mmCIF file of C-alpha atoms in Angstrom:
data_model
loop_
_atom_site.group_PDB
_atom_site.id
_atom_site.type_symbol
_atom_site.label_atom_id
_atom_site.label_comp_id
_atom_site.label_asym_id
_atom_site.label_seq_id
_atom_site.Cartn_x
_atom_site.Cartn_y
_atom_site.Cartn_z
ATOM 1 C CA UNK V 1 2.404 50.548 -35.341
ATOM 2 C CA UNK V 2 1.864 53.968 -36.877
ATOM 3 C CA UNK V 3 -0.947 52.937 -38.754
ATOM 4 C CA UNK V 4 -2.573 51.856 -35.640
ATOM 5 C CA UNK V 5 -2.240 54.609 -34.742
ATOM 6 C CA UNK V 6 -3.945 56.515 -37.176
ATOM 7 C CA UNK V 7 -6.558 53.939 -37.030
ATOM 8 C CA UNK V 8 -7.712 53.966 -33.807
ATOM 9 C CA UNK V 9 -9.181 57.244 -33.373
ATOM 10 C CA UNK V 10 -10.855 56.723 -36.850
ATOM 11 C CA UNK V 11 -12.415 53.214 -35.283
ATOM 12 C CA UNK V 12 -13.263 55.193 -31.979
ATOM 13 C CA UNK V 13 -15.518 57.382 -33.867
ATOM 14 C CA UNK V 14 -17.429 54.900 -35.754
ATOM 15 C CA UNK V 15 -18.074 52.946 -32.173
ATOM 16 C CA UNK V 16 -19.620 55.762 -30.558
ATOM 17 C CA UNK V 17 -21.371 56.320 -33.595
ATOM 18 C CA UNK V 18 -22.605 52.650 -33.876
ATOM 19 C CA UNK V 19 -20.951 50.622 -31.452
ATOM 20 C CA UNK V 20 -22.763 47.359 -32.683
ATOM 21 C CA UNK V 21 -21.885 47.379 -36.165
ATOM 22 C CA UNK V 22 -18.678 49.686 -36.594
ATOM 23 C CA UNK V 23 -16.383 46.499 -37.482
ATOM 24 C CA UNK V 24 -18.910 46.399 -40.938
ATOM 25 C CA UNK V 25 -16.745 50.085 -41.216
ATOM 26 C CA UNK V 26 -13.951 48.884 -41.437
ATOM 27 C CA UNK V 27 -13.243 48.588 -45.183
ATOM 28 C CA UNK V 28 -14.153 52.622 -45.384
ATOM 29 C CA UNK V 29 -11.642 52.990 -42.924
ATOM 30 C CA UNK V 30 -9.145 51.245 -44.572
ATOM 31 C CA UNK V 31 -9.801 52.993 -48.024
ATOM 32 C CA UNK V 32 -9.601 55.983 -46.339
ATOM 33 C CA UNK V 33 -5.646 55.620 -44.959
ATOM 34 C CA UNK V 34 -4.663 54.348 -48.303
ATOM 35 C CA UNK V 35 -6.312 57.093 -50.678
ATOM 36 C CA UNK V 36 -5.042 60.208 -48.186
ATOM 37 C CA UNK V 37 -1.425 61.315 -48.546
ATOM 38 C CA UNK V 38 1.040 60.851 -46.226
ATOM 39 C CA UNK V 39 3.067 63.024 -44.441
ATOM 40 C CA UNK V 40 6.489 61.279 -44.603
ATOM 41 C CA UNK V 41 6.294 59.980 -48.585
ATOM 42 C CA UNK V 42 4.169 63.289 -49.899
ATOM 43 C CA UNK V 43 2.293 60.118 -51.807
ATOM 44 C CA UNK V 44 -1.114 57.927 -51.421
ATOM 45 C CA UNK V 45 -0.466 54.495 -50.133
ATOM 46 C CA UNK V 46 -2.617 53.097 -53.245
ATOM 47 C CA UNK V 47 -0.333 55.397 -56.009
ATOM 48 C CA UNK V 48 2.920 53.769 -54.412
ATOM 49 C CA UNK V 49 1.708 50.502 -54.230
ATOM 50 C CA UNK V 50 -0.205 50.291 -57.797
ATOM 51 C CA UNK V 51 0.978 53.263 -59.273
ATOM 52 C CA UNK V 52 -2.112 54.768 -59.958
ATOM 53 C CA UNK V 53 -4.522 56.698 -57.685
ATOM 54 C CA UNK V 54 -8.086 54.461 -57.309
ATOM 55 C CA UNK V 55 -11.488 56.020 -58.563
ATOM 56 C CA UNK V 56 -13.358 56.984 -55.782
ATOM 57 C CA UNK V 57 -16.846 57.580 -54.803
ATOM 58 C CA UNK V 58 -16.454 61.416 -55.531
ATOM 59 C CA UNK V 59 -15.230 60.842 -59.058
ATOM 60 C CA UNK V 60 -18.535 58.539 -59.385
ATOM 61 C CA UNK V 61 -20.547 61.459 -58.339
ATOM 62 C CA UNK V 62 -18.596 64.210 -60.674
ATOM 63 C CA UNK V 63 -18.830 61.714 -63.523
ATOM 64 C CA UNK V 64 -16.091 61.217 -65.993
ATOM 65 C CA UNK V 65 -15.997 60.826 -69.667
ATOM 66 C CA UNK V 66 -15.741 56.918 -70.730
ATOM 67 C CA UNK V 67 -14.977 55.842 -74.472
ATOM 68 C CA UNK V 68 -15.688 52.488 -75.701
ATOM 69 C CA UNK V 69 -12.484 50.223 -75.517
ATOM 70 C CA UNK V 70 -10.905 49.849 -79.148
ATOM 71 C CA UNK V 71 -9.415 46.595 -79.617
ATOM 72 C CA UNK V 72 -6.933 46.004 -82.158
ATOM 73 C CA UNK V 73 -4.358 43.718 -83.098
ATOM 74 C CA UNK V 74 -1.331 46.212 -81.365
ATOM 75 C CA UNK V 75 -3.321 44.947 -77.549
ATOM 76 C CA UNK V 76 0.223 43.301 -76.421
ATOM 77 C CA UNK V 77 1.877 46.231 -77.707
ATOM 78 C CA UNK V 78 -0.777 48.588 -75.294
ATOM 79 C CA UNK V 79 0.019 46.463 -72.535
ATOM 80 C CA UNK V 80 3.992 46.679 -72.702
ATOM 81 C CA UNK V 81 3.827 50.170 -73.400
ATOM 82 C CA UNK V 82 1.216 50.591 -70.354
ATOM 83 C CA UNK V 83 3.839 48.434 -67.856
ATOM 84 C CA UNK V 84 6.839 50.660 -69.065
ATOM 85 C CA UNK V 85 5.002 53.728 -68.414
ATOM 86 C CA UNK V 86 3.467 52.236 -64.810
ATOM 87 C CA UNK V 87 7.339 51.422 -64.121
ATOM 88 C CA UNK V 88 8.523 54.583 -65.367
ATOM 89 C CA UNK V 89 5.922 56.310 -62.868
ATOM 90 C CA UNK V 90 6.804 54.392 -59.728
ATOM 91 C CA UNK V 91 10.520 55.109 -60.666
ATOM 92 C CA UNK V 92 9.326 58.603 -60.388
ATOM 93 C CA UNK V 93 7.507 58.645 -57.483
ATOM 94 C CA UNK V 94 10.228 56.532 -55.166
ATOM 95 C CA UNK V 95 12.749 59.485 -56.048
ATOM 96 C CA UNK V 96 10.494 61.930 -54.906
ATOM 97 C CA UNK V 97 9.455 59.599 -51.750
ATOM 98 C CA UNK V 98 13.268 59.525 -50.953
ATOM 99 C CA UNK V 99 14.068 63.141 -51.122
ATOM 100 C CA UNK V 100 10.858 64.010 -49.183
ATOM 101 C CA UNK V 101 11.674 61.122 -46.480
ATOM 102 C CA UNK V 102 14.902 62.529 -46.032
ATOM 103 C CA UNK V 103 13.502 66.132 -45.263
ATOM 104 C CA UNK V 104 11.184 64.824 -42.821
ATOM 105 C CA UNK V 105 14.377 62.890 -41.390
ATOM 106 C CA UNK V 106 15.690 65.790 -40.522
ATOM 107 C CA UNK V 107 12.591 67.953 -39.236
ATOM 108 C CA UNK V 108 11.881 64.811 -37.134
ATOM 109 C CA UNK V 109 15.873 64.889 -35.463
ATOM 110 C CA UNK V 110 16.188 68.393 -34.797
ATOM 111 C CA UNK V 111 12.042 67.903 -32.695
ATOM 112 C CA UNK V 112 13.697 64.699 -30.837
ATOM 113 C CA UNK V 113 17.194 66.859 -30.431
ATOM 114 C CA UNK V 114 15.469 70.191 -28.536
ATOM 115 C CA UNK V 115 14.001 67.931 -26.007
ATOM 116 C CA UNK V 116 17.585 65.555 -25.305
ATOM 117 C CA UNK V 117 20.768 66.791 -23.314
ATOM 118 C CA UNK V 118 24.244 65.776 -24.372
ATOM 119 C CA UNK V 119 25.303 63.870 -20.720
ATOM 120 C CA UNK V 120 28.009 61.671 -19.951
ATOM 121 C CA UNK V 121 27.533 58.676 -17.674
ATOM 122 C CA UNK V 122 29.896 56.155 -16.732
ATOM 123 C CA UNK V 123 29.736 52.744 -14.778
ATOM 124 C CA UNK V 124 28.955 53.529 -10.616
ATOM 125 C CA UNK V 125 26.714 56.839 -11.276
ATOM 126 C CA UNK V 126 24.275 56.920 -9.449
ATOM 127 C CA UNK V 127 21.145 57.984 -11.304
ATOM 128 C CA UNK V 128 17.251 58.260 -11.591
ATOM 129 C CA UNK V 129 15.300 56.016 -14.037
ATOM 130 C CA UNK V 130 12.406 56.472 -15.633
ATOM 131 C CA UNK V 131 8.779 54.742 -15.166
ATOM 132 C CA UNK V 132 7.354 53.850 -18.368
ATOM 133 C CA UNK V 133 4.245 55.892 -18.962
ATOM 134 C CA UNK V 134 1.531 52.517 -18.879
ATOM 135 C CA UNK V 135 3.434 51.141 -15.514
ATOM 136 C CA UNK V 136 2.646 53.952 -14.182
ATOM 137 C CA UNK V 137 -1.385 53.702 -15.271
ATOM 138 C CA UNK V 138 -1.375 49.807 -14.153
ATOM 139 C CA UNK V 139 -0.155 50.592 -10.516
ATOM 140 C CA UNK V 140 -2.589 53.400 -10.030
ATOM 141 C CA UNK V 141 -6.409 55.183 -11.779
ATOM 142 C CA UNK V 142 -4.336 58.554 -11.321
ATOM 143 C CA UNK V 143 -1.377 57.578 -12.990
ATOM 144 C CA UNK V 144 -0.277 61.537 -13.216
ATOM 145 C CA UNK V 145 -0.120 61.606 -9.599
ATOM 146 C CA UNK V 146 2.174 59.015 -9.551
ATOM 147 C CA UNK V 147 6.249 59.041 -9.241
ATOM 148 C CA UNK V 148 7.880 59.657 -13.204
ATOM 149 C CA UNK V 149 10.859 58.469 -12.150
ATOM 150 C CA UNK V 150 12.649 55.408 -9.460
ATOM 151 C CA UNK V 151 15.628 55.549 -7.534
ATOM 152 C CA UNK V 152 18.057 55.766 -6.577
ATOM 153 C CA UNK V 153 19.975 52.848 -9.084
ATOM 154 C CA UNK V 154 23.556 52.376 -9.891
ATOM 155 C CA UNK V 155 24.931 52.103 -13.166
ATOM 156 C CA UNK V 156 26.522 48.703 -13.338
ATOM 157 C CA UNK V 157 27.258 47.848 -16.928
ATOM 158 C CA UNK V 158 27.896 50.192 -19.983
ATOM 159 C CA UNK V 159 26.729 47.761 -22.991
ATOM 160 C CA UNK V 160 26.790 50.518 -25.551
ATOM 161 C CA UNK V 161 27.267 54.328 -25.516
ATOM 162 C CA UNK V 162 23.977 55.167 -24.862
ATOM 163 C CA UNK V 163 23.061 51.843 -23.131
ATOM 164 C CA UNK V 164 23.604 50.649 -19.195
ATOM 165 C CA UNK V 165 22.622 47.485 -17.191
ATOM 166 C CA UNK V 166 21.084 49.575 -14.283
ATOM 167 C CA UNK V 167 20.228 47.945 -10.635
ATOM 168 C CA UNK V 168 17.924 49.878 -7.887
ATOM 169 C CA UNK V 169 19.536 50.155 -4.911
ATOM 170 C CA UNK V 170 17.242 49.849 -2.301
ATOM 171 C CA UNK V 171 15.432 46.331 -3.220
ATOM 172 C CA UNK V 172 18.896 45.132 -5.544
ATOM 173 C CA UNK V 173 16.494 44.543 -8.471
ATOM 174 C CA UNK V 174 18.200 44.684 -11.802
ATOM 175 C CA UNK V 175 15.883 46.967 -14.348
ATOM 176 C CA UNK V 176 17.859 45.417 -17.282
ATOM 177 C CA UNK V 177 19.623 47.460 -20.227
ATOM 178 C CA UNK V 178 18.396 51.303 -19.975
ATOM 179 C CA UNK V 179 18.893 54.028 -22.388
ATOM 180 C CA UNK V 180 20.628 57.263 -21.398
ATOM 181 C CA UNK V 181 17.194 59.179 -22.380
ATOM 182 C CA UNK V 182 15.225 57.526 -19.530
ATOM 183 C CA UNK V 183 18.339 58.672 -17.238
ATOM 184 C CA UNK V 184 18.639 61.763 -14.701
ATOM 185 C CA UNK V 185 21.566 62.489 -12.642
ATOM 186 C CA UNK V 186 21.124 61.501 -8.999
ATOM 187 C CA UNK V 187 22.134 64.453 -6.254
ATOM 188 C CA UNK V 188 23.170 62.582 -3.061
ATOM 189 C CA UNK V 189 22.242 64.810 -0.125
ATOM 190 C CA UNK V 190 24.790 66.821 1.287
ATOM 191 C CA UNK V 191 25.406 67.607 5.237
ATOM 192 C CA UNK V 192 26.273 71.442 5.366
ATOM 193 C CA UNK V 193 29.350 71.250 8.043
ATOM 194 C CA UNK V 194 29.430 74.714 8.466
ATOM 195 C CA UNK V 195 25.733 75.156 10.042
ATOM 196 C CA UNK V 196 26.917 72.145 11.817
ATOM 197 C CA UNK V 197 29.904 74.006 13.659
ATOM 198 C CA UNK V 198 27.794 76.969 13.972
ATOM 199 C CA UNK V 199 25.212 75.003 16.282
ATOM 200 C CA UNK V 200 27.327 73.420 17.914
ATOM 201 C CA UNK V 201 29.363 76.846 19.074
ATOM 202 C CA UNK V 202 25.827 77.728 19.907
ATOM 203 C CA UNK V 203 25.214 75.003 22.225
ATOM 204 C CA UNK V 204 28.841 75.761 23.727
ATOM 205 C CA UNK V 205 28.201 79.195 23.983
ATOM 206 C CA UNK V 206 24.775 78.515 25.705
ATOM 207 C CA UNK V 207 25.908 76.277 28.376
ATOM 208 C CA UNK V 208 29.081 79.205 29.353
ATOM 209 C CA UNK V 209 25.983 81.342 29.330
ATOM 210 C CA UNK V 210 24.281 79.258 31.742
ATOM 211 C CA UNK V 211 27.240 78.332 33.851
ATOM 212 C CA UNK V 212 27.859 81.740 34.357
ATOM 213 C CA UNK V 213 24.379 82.415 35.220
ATOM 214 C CA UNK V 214 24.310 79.810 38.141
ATOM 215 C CA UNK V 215 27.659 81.246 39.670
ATOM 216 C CA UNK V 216 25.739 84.930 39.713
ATOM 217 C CA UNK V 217 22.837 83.224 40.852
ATOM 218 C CA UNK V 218 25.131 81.432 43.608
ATOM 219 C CA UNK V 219 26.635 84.479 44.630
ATOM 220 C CA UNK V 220 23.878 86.718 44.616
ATOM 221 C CA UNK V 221 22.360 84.015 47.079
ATOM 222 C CA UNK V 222 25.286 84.050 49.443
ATOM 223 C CA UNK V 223 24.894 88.137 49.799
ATOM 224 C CA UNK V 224 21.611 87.764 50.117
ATOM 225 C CA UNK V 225 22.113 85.375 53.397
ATOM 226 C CA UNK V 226 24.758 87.659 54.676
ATOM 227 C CA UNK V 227 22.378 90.427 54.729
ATOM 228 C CA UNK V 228 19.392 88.310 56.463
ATOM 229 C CA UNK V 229 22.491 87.749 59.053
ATOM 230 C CA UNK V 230 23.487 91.238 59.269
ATOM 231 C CA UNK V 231 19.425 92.620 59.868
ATOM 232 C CA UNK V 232 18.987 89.563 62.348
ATOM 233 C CA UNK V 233 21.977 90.218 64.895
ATOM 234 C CA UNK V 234 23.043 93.721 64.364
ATOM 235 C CA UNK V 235 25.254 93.730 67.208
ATOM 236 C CA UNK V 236 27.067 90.895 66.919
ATOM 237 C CA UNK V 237 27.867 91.963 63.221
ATOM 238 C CA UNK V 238 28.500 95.631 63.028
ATOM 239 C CA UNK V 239 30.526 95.595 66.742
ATOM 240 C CA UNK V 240 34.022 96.423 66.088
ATOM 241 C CA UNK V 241 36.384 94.215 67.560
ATOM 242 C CA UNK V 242 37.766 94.651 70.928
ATOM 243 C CA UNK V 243 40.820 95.393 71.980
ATOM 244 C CA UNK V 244 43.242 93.410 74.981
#
């Protein structure tokens, strides 16, 4: 898979270049990735497999100085001496391989380890999962627009430390065993009971208010017909009362 992935972009050029005959290309591109070094062994594909770095079209070009093969008698004692030195090279060059793998181990980890949080999930969390980056493409052209992550699922089963059987709650469809890296903790909204009691004091508050307002209103009213009484029949209202 990771030479494909080296290869690819190399193919991609040769088809816009020629996109009728860049599968003829393909045995350049294939020279190519195993005469350049690689970044995790620090050695050519060919020298690890053969032992021995190919002749390529540049040394063709510089030229190099040939001498006429000497055969003698000693030719089996050429060849064993040629195999022990070829083994004695690859011996070599697999220690070096190792050390240098083991460096880029470790570069590799701590890249992986900035972008990972140490969490703790056990079996009932409730949690947000993940889309995979090419579900995401398939159910939509502008797959960026689209939802990273689905929820909210339950953690059912805990198969390994890192690993849980996880089922989405709202269509009961199990997603199968997830990894804690395609996890997020899932907030469950909470009801704030204190605005809660403050609104409702402040509907209580504003029917007293009212209330209160209608008996003012009430007894305003009743003065105000006492006084259309009083303008009406003066007599009858400001006459003292008479005596026997």
């Amino acid at each position: 898979e990771r030479v494909n992935r080296t290869l690819k972009p190399l193919i991609a050029i040769y088809a816009q270049q020629q996109p009728t005959s860049w599968d003829k290309e393909i045995q350049k591109i294939a020279y190519a990735i195993r005469t350049a070094v690689n970044e995790t062994t620090g050695e050519t594909p060919a020298f690890m497999m053969f032992g021995r770095d190919p002749r390529g079209p540049l040394d063709l070009l510089i030229g190099e100085r040939t001498e006429d093969a000497q055969l003698n008698t000693d030719e089996h004692g050429q060849i064993q001496e040629y195999k022990k030195n070829l083994i004695n090279n690859l011996r070599y060059a697999y220690n070096i391989v190792k050390e240098h793998a083991e460096i880029e181990k470790l570069k590799q980890k701590g890249k992986y380890d900035r972008h990972t949080t140490d969490r703790r999930y056990t079996e009932g969390d409730l949690v947000w999962v993940a889309i995979p980056t090419k579900q995401i493409g398939e159910n939509s052209i502008a797959g960026k627009l689209q939802p990273h992550y689905q929820g909210p699922c339950r953690l059912i089963k805990q198969l390994t430390p890192s690993t849980f059987t996880v089922l989405r709650i709202n269509d009961n469809v199990q997603l199968g065993a997830t990894n804690t890296d395609r996890l997020k903790p899932y907030c469950e909204p909470i009801i704030n009971k204190r605005n809660t009691t403050v609104t409702e004091n402040d509907q209580t508050t504003n029917e007293r208010q009212r209330t209160t307002t209608n008996i003012n209103d009430e007894s305003m009213d009743d003065d105000l017909n006492l006084q259309n009484v009083k303008e009406n029949n003066p007599s009858t209202c400001d006459a003292p009362p008479q005596r026997r």
